[in-house]
CSV table of C-alpha atoms in Angstrom, one decimal:
chain,number,residue,atom,x,y,z
A,1254,MET,CA,-15.2,13.4,-0.6
A,1255,ASN,CA,-17.0,16.6,-1.1
A,1256,GLU,CA,-15.9,18.4,-4.7
A,1257,ALA,CA,-14.4,21.0,-2.1
A,1258,GLN,CA,-11.3,17.9,-1.0
A,1259,ILE,CA,-10.9,16.6,-4.1
A,1260,LEU,CA,-10.2,20.0,-6.3
A,1261,THR,CA,-7.3,20.9,-3.5
A,1262,ARG,CA,-5.8,17.7,-3.3
A,1263,ILE,CA,-5.9,17.7,-7.3
A,1264,SER,CA,-4.6,21.0,-6.9
A,1265,LEU,CA,-1.6,20.4,-4.7
A,1266,HIS,CA,-1.1,17.8,-7.1
A,1267,SER,CA,-0.7,19.6,-10.2
A,1268,LEU,CA,2.5,21.9,-9.0
A,1269,THR,CA,4.8,19.8,-10.9
A,1270,PRO,CA,8.2,21.9,-9.4
A,1271,ILE,CA,7.3,20.0,-6.0
A,1272,SER,CA,8.3,16.6,-6.1
A,1273,SER,CA,6.6,13.7,-4.5
A,1274,SER,CA,8.8,13.6,-1.3
A,1275,ALA,CA,8.7,17.0,-1.0
A,1276,LEU,CA,4.6,16.6,-1.2
A,1277,SER,CA,4.6,14.2,1.0
A,1278,LEU,CA,6.6,16.7,4.1
A,1279,LEU,CA,4.8,19.1,3.6
A,1280,LEU,CA,1.4,18.0,3.5
A,1281,GLN,CA,3.0,16.0,7.4
A,1282,SER,CA,4.3,19.7,8.7
A,1283,CYS,CA,0.5,20.7,7.9
A,1284,ASP,CA,-3.4,20.4,9.7
A,1285,SER,CA,-4.8,20.1,6.6
A,1286,PRO,CA,-4.1,19.3,2.8
A,1287,GLU,CA,-6.4,22.8,3.3
A,1288,THR,CA,-4.2,24.1,5.1
A,1289,LEU,CA,-1.5,24.0,2.6
A,1290,LEU,CA,-2.8,25.5,-0.1
A,1291,ALA,CA,-4.5,28.4,1.2
A,1292,GLY,CA,-1.1,29.1,2.8
A,1293,GLY,CA,0.8,29.6,-0.7
A,1294,LYS,CA,4.6,30.6,-1.0
A,1295,ALA,CA,5.1,31.8,2.1
A,1296,LEU,CA,3.7,29.3,3.8
A,1297,TRP,CA,5.6,26.7,1.3
A,1298,ARG,CA,8.8,28.4,2.5
A,1299,ASP,CA,8.6,28.7,5.9
A,1300,LEU,CA,8.4,24.8,6.7
A,1301,GLY,CA,11.6,24.7,4.0
A,1302,LEU,CA,10.5,24.6,0.4
A,1303,ASN,CA,13.4,26.3,-1.6
A,1304,GLU,CA,12.4,29.5,-2.9
A,1305,GLU,CA,12.5,29.1,-6.6
A,1306,ILE,CA,10.2,25.9,-5.7
A,1307,ALA,CA,8.2,27.8,-4.5
A,1308,ASP,CA,7.5,30.9,-6.8
A,1309,ALA,CA,7.2,28.1,-10.3
A,1310,ALA,CA,5.0,26.4,-7.9
A,1311,ALA,CA,2.6,29.7,-7.1
A,1312,ARG,CA,2.9,30.6,-11.1
A,1313,ASP,CA,1.7,26.9,-11.6
A,1314,LEU,CA,-1.2,26.8,-9.8
A,1315,LYS,CA,-2.6,29.1,-11.4
A,1316,ALA,CA,-1.8,27.9,-15.6
A,1317,ASN,CA,-3.4,24.8,-13.4
A,1318,ALA,CA,-7.0,26.3,-13.5
A,1319,ASP,CA,-8.7,25.2,-15.4
A,1320,LYS,CA,-7.5,21.5,-15.9
A,1321,VAL,CA,-7.6,21.4,-12.1
A,1322,GLY,CA,-11.0,21.6,-12.4
A,1323,VAL,CA,-11.2,19.1,-15.3
A,1324,GLU,CA,-10.1,16.7,-13.3
A,1325,THR,CA,-12.1,17.5,-10.4
A,1326,ARG,CA,-15.0,17.1,-12.8
A,1327,LEU,CA,-14.1,14.1,-13.6
A,1328,MET,CA,-13.1,13.1,-10.7
A,1329,GLN,CA,-16.6,12.8,-9.7
A,1330,GLU,CA,-18.4,11.9,-12.6
A,1331,LEU,CA,-15.8,8.9,-11.5
A,1332,ASP,CA,-17.5,8.6,-8.0
A,1333,ALA,CA,-13.8,8.1,-7.2
A,1334,SER,CA,-11.3,10.1,-3.9
A,1335,ILE,CA,-7.9,11.5,-3.4
A,1336,VAL,CA,-6.4,10.9,0.1
A,1337,ALA,CA,-3.2,12.7,1.0
A,1338,ILE,CA,-1.1,11.5,3.3
A,1339,SER,CA,-1.3,13.2,6.0
A,1340,ASP,CA,-5.6,12.4,5.9
A,1341,PRO,CA,-6.3,9.8,9.0
A,1342,ASN,CA,-8.0,7.2,6.4
A,1343,TYR,CA,-4.6,7.3,4.4
A,1344,PRO,CA,-3.6,3.9,4.6
A,1345,PRO,CA,-1.5,3.2,8.0
A,1346,LEU,CA,1.3,0.9,6.9
A,1347,LEU,CA,1.7,2.0,3.1
A,1348,ARG,CA,3.1,5.6,5.3
A,1349,HIS,CA,5.5,4.2,6.8
A,1350,ILE,CA,7.7,2.7,3.8
A,1351,PRO,CA,11.0,4.3,2.4
A,1352,ASP,CA,9.4,6.8,0.1
A,1353,PRO,CA,5.3,7.2,0.3
A,1354,PRO,CA,2.8,8.3,-2.6
A,1355,PRO,CA,1.9,12.1,-0.9
A,1356,LEU,CA,-1.4,11.3,-2.7
A,1357,LEU,CA,-3.4,7.6,-4.1
A,1358,TYR,CA,-6.5,8.5,-6.2
A,1359,ILE,CA,-9.1,5.4,-5.4
A,1360,ARG,CA,-12.6,4.3,-7.3
A,1361,GLY,CA,-13.8,1.7,-4.6
A,1362,ASP,CA,-13.6,1.5,-0.8
A,1363,THR,CA,-11.0,3.3,0.3
A,1364,ALA,CA,-11.7,2.0,4.4
A,1365,SER,CA,-10.4,-1.2,2.2
A,1366,LEU,CA,-6.8,-0.3,1.8
A,1367,SER,CA,-6.4,0.4,5.4
A,1368,CYS,CA,-7.0,-3.3,6.0
A,1369,PRO,CA,-4.6,-6.4,6.8
A,1370,GLN,CA,-3.5,-7.5,2.6
A,1371,LEU,CA,-1.0,-9.6,1.7
A,1372,ALA,CA,0.2,-9.6,-2.1
A,1373,MET,CA,0.0,-11.6,-4.8
A,1374,VAL,CA,2.9,-11.4,-7.4
A,1375,GLY,CA,3.8,-14.0,-10.1
A,1376,SER,CA,4.7,-14.6,-14.3
A,1377,ARG,CA,1.9,-12.6,-17.0
A,1378,ARG,CA,2.8,-15.7,-18.6
A,1379,ALA,CA,1.9,-17.6,-15.9
A,1380,SER,CA,1.6,-21.5,-16.4
A,1381,ALA,CA,-1.9,-23.7,-16.0
A,1382,ALA,CA,-0.4,-24.7,-12.9
A,1383,GLY,CA,1.0,-21.2,-11.5
A,1384,MET,CA,-2.7,-20.3,-12.0
A,1385,ARG,CA,-4.0,-23.0,-10.3
A,1386,ALA,CA,-2.3,-22.0,-7.4
A,1387,ALA,CA,-2.5,-18.6,-7.5
A,1388,ARG,CA,-6.6,-18.1,-7.0
A,1389,SER,CA,-6.4,-21.6,-5.1
A,1390,PHE,CA,-4.1,-20.1,-2.0
A,1391,SER,CA,-5.9,-16.1,-3.1
A,1392,SER,CA,-9.5,-18.3,-2.0
A,1393,GLN,CA,-8.2,-19.7,1.4
A,1394,LEU,CA,-6.0,-16.1,2.1
A,1395,ALA,CA,-9.8,-14.0,1.7
A,1396,ARG,CA,-11.8,-16.7,3.1
A,1397,SER,CA,-9.4,-15.8,6.3
A,1398,GLY,CA,-10.2,-12.3,6.1
A,1399,LEU,CA,-7.6,-11.1,4.4
A,1400,ILE,CA,-7.7,-9.2,1.2
A,1401,VAL,CA,-5.5,-10.6,-1.9
A,1402,THR,CA,-3.3,-6.9,-3.3
A,1403,SER,CA,-1.7,-7.6,-6.8
A,1404,GLY,CA,-1.4,-5.2,-10.0
A,1405,LEU,CA,-3.8,-6.5,-12.0
A,1406,ALA,CA,-1.6,-7.9,-15.3
A,1407,LEU,CA,-2.1,-10.3,-16.6
A,1408,GLY,CA,-1.4,-14.0,-14.9
A,1409,ILE,CA,-1.0,-14.3,-11.8
A,1410,ASP,CA,-2.3,-10.6,-10.4
A,1411,SER,CA,-5.5,-11.9,-12.6
A,1412,ALA,CA,-5.7,-15.6,-11.0
A,1413,GLY,CA,-5.3,-13.7,-7.2
A,1414,HIS,CA,-7.7,-10.9,-8.1
A,1415,ARG,CA,-10.2,-13.7,-9.2
A,1416,GLY,CA,-10.1,-16.2,-6.8
A,1417,ALA,CA,-10.0,-14.5,-3.9
A,1418,LEU,CA,-13.7,-11.8,-5.5
A,1419,ASP,CA,-14.8,-15.8,-6.4
A,1420,ALA,CA,-14.3,-16.6,-2.8
A,1421,GLY,CA,-16.4,-14.5,-1.7
A,1422,GLY,CA,-13.9,-11.3,-0.6
A,1423,CYS,CA,-12.3,-8.4,-1.9
A,1424,SER,CA,-9.6,-7.9,-3.6
A,1425,ILE,CA,-7.0,-4.4,-4.2
A,1426,ALA,CA,-5.8,-3.1,-7.9
A,1427,VAL,CA,-3.0,-0.8,-8.2
A,1428,LEU,CA,-2.3,0.8,-11.0
A,1429,ALA,CA,0.5,2.1,-13.1
A,1430,ASN,CA,-2.0,4.1,-15.2
A,1431,GLY,CA,-4.6,6.7,-13.9
A,1432,ILE,CA,-7.8,5.0,-12.2
A,1433,ASP,CA,-10.0,6.4,-15.6
A,1434,LYS,CA,-7.9,4.1,-17.6
A,1435,VAL,CA,-7.1,0.0,-17.2
A,1436,TYR,CA,-4.9,-1.7,-18.5
A,1437,PRO,CA,-5.4,-3.9,-20.0
A,1438,ARG,CA,-8.7,-3.3,-21.6
A,1439,ARG,CA,-9.1,-6.9,-21.4
A,1440,HIS,CA,-9.5,-6.8,-17.5
A,1441,ARG,CA,-12.1,-3.5,-18.1
A,1442,ASP,CA,-15.1,-6.7,-16.2
A,1443,LEU,CA,-12.8,-6.7,-14.1
A,1444,ALA,CA,-11.9,-4.0,-13.0
A,1445,ASP,CA,-15.7,-3.0,-12.2
A,1446,GLU,CA,-16.1,-6.3,-9.5
A,1447,LEU,CA,-13.0,-5.1,-8.0
A,1448,ARG,CA,-14.1,-1.2,-7.1
A,1449,GLN,CA,-17.5,-3.3,-5.6
A,1450,ARG,CA,-15.7,-5.7,-4.2
A,1451,GLY,CA,-12.1,-3.6,-2.7
A,1452,ALA,CA,-10.9,-0.6,-5.0
A,1453,LEU,CA,-8.8,0.2,-7.8
A,1454,VAL,CA,-5.8,2.3,-6.6
A,1455,SER,CA,-3.3,4.4,-8.1
A,1456,GLU,CA,0.0,7.4,-7.4
A,1457,PHE,CA,-0.7,8.7,-10.9
A,1458,PRO,CA,-3.2,11.4,-11.9
A,1459,LEU,CA,-6.4,11.1,-14.3
A,1460,GLY,CA,-5.6,10.3,-17.8
A,1461,THR,CA,-1.6,9.0,-17.0
A,1462,ALA,CA,-1.1,6.4,-19.9
A,1463,PRO,CA,0.8,2.7,-18.1
A,1464,VAL,CA,4.1,3.5,-19.5
A,1465,LYS,CA,6.8,1.2,-18.3
A,1466,PHE,CA,8.9,3.6,-16.0
A,1467,ASN,CA,5.6,3.1,-13.9
A,1468,PHE,CA,5.4,-0.1,-13.3
A,1469,PRO,CA,8.4,-0.4,-10.8
A,1470,ARG,CA,7.2,2.5,-8.8
A,1471,ARG,CA,3.8,0.8,-8.6
A,1472,ASN,CA,5.3,-2.8,-7.2
A,1473,ARG,CA,6.5,-0.2,-4.6
A,1474,ILE,CA,2.4,0.6,-3.1
A,1475,VAL,CA,1.9,-3.3,-4.3
A,1476,SER,CA,4.2,-4.7,-1.8
A,1477,GLY,CA,3.7,-1.1,1.1
A,1478,LEU,CA,-0.1,-2.1,1.3
A,1479,SER,CA,0.5,-4.7,2.6
A,1480,LEU,CA,1.8,-7.7,5.6
A,1481,GLY,CA,3.9,-9.6,2.5
A,1482,VAL,CA,4.4,-10.7,-0.3
A,1483,LEU,CA,3.4,-14.6,-1.5
A,1484,VAL,CA,5.5,-14.5,-5.4
A,1485,VAL,CA,3.5,-17.5,-6.8
A,1486,GLU,CA,5.3,-17.6,-10.2
A,1487,ALA,CA,8.0,-16.2,-11.3
A,1488,ALA,CA,11.6,-16.7,-13.4
A,1489,LEU,CA,14.7,-15.0,-13.8
A,1490,PRO,CA,14.7,-12.1,-14.0
A,1491,SER,CA,11.1,-10.9,-13.1
A,1492,GLY,CA,9.4,-7.5,-12.5
A,1493,SER,CA,7.3,-10.1,-9.4
A,1494,LEU,CA,11.1,-9.9,-8.2
A,1495,ILE,CA,11.0,-5.8,-8.0
A,1496,THR,CA,8.1,-6.0,-6.2
A,1497,ALA,CA,9.7,-9.1,-3.8
A,1498,ARG,CA,12.4,-6.6,-3.3
A,1499,ALA,CA,10.4,-3.7,-2.5
A,1500,ALA,CA,8.5,-5.6,0.2
A,1501,LEU,CA,12.1,-6.6,1.9
A,1502,GLU,CA,13.3,-2.8,2.4
A,1503,GLN,CA,9.9,-2.2,3.8
A,1504,GLY,CA,10.1,-4.7,6.1
A,1505,ARG,CA,7.7,-7.0,4.7
A,1506,GLU,CA,8.1,-10.7,5.0
A,1507,VAL,CA,8.2,-12.6,1.6
A,1508,PHE,CA,6.4,-15.5,0.3
A,1509,ALA,CA,7.8,-18.0,-2.5
A,1510,LEU,CA,6.3,-21.1,-3.8
A,1511,PRO,CA,8.8,-24.4,-4.1
A,1512,TRP,CA,9.1,-25.1,-7.8
A,1513,SER,CA,11.3,-28.0,-9.8
A,1514,ILE,CA,14.9,-27.2,-10.6
A,1515,TYR,CA,13.1,-27.8,-14.2
A,1516,HIS,CA,10.8,-25.5,-14.6
A,1517,ALA,CA,12.1,-22.0,-16.1
A,1518,ALA,CA,9.1,-20.7,-14.6
A,1519,GLY,CA,9.5,-20.8,-11.4
A,1520,ALA,CA,13.4,-20.0,-11.5
A,1521,GLY,CA,13.1,-16.7,-9.4
A,1522,CYS,CA,10.7,-18.0,-6.8
A,1523,LEU,CA,13.3,-20.7,-5.9
A,1524,SER,CA,15.9,-17.7,-5.3
A,1525,LEU,CA,13.8,-16.1,-3.5
A,1526,ILE,CA,13.9,-19.0,-1.2
A,1527,ARG,CA,17.4,-19.3,-1.3
A,1528,ASP,CA,17.5,-15.7,-0.2
A,1529,GLY,CA,15.8,-16.3,2.6
A,1530,ALA,CA,12.4,-16.0,1.2
A,1531,LYS,CA,10.1,-18.2,3.5
A,1532,MET,CA,9.4,-20.8,1.8
A,1533,VAL,CA,5.0,-21.7,0.9
A,1534,GLU,CA,3.5,-24.9,0.7
A,1535,THR,CA,0.0,-23.7,2.1
A,1536,GLU,CA,-2.0,-21.3,3.2
A,1537,ARG,CA,-0.7,-22.3,6.8
A,1538,ASP,CA,2.8,-21.5,6.4
A,1539,ILE,CA,1.9,-17.6,5.7
A,1540,TYR,CA,-0.5,-17.7,8.2
A,1541,GLU,CA,1.9,-18.6,10.8
A,1542,GLU,CA,4.7,-15.8,9.9
A,1543,LEU,CA,3.0,-12.8,10.1
A,1544,GLY,CA,1.9,-14.4,13.7
A,1545,PRO,CA,0.2,-11.7,15.4
A,1546,MET,CA,-1.1,-9.9,12.7
A,1547,TYR,CA,-3.2,-13.5,12.0
A,1548,ALA,CA,-5.1,-13.3,15.3
A,1549,LEU,CA,-7.3,-10.7,13.9
A,1550,LEU,CA,-8.3,-12.2,11.1
A,1551,GLY,CA,-8.9,-15.9,12.9
A,1552,ASP,CA,-9.0,-19.4,10.8
A,1553,GLY,CA,-11.6,-20.9,11.8
A,1554,GLU,CA,-10.2,-21.8,15.7
A,1555,GLU,CA,-10.8,-20.0,18.9
A,1556,VAL,CA,-8.5,-16.6,19.1
A,1557,SER,CA,-8.2,-14.9,22.1
A,1558,SER,CA,-8.4,-11.3,21.6
A,1559,SER,CA,-7.3,-9.9,25.0
A,1560,PRO,CA,-5.6,-7.2,25.3
A,1561,ASP,CA,-3.3,-8.3,27.2
A,1562,SER,CA,-2.8,-12.4,26.1
A,1563,ARG,CA,0.3,-12.1,25.2
A,1564,GLU,CA,0.4,-14.2,22.9
A,1565,THR,CA,-0.5,-11.6,20.2
A,1566,LEU,CA,2.3,-9.2,20.5
A,1567,THR,CA,5.9,-10.3,19.9
A,1568,ASP,CA,8.5,-9.0,22.0
A,1569,LEU,CA,9.3,-6.0,20.1
A,1570,GLN,CA,5.8,-5.2,20.3
A,1571,ARG,CA,5.3,-5.3,24.0
A,1572,ARG,CA,8.4,-3.5,24.2
A,1573,LEU,CA,6.6,-0.5,22.2
A,1574,VAL,CA,3.5,-0.8,24.1
A,1575,ARG,CA,5.8,-0.2,26.9
A,1576,LEU,CA,7.9,2.8,25.4
A,1577,VAL,CA,4.4,5.0,23.8
A,1578,GLY,CA,2.9,6.8,26.6
A,1579,ASP,CA,0.4,9.6,27.6
A,1580,ASP,CA,3.2,12.0,26.4
A,1581,VAL,CA,3.4,11.4,21.7
A,1582,VAL,CA,6.7,9.5,21.0
A,1583,THR,CA,7.4,9.2,17.2
A,1584,ALA,CA,8.4,6.3,15.8
A,1585,ASP,CA,12.7,7.7,14.9
A,1586,GLU,CA,12.7,8.1,18.6
A,1587,LEU,CA,11.1,4.6,18.7
A,1588,SER,CA,13.1,3.9,16.7
A,1589,LEU,CA,16.6,5.3,18.5
A,1590,GLN,CA,15.4,3.2,21.6
A,1591,CYS,CA,14.8,0.4,20.3
A,1592,GLU,CA,18.2,0.4,18.6
A,1593,LEU,CA,16.7,-0.7,15.6
A,1594,PRO,CA,15.6,0.2,12.0
A,1595,VAL,CA,12.9,2.9,11.6
A,1596,ASN,CA,11.3,0.7,9.4
A,1597,LYS,CA,10.6,-2.1,11.6
A,1598,VAL,CA,9.4,-0.5,14.1
A,1599,ALA,CA,7.6,1.7,11.9
A,1600,THR,CA,6.0,-1.6,10.5
A,1601,ASP,CA,5.1,-2.8,14.6
A,1602,LEU,CA,3.3,0.2,15.4
A,1603,THR,CA,0.9,-0.3,12.6
A,1604,THR,CA,0.5,-3.8,13.1
A,1605,LEU,CA,-0.3,-2.4,17.7
A,1606,GLU,CA,-2.8,0.2,15.0
A,1607,LEU,CA,-4.4,-2.2,14.1
A,1608,LEU,CA,-4.3,-4.5,17.8
A,1609,GLY,CA,-6.1,-1.5,19.0
A,1610,ARG,CA,-2.9,-0.8,21.2
A,1611,VAL,CA,-2.1,2.1,20.0
A,1612,ARG,CA,-3.1,5.4,18.3
A,1613,ARG,CA,-2.2,7.3,15.3
A,1614,VAL,CA,-2.6,10.9,16.5
A,1615,SER,CA,-0.4,14.7,15.4
A,1616,GLY,CA,2.6,14.8,15.3
A,1617,GLY,CA,3.4,10.9,16.2
A,1618,TYR,CA,1.7,8.1,18.6
A,1619,ALA,CA,0.2,7.5,21.5
A,1620,ARG,CA,-1.1,4.1,24.3
A,1621,ILE,CA,-5.1,3.8,23.9
């Protein structure tokens, strides 16, 4: 990513009068972030932004020029990139969550964010059995081709990252702080490995500290990037359950390990299973629930790659393929035709993107 592209995106992110949700809408209403920035407050008002907010943002743009220049140079020193929601390399699954981040700061392989992922979360004070389970499951998932995504925290998060890397796979860490910082500090070496064999990603600007209220926002990105969330070990209450709830709201699968009723650190997992989460004993349970997505990954067995193979698509996905024609159609329009929530339709559309059956174009989707 060149200096001008980074400068444009950081400039837009520095406009504090514009909320994240409003910035996402503005970005998706323009051909590019460059068009949005160059259009200034006149374009922002035309796109529906409140006049008072547009004027305040225009003043911010001038006031923040020096700060933006410093951050742009630091991004280049970090060999980092920043991806806008309107960019073609923005992660497709994340784009469809209820409140997607308008911009993502990334150190590492940007393309990895669009690959099939499974989130792994759990207690920071994990038991020895929980740590062993996390490393074992993440190793097996990585060998199957899934990227393991977590939050770089102590306990289950770090075990999940480590298991994937030790198996020769990739892993992604979503941070609750700027990508120029590593928290906790003891994970600096792990963060370096993740940057080389995966990515570090955050929605927060450079210099942002890991304050308490950033973590729930971080968790929604962990689940939003992923096909599903595996809760390895979690007590009641638990931050991991926040990630599980976010996954359900986003239409993702939720998996949990079945701990003993006498293991208090696993009570959150039992609660999730009681409420409908998929109980997991082996990685095979995860593959079976992911359904057609597993056709992308393989299992050491022959998997049909024919686009006409009915086994690779669900009934809804086959219907969506029929409904998506040569004319561009939006996820909202498909949701109305299928009489289903838009987040469910959007998730299946992303699956079809990854399977090569539809493609995302300006304004919606078209058949390949």
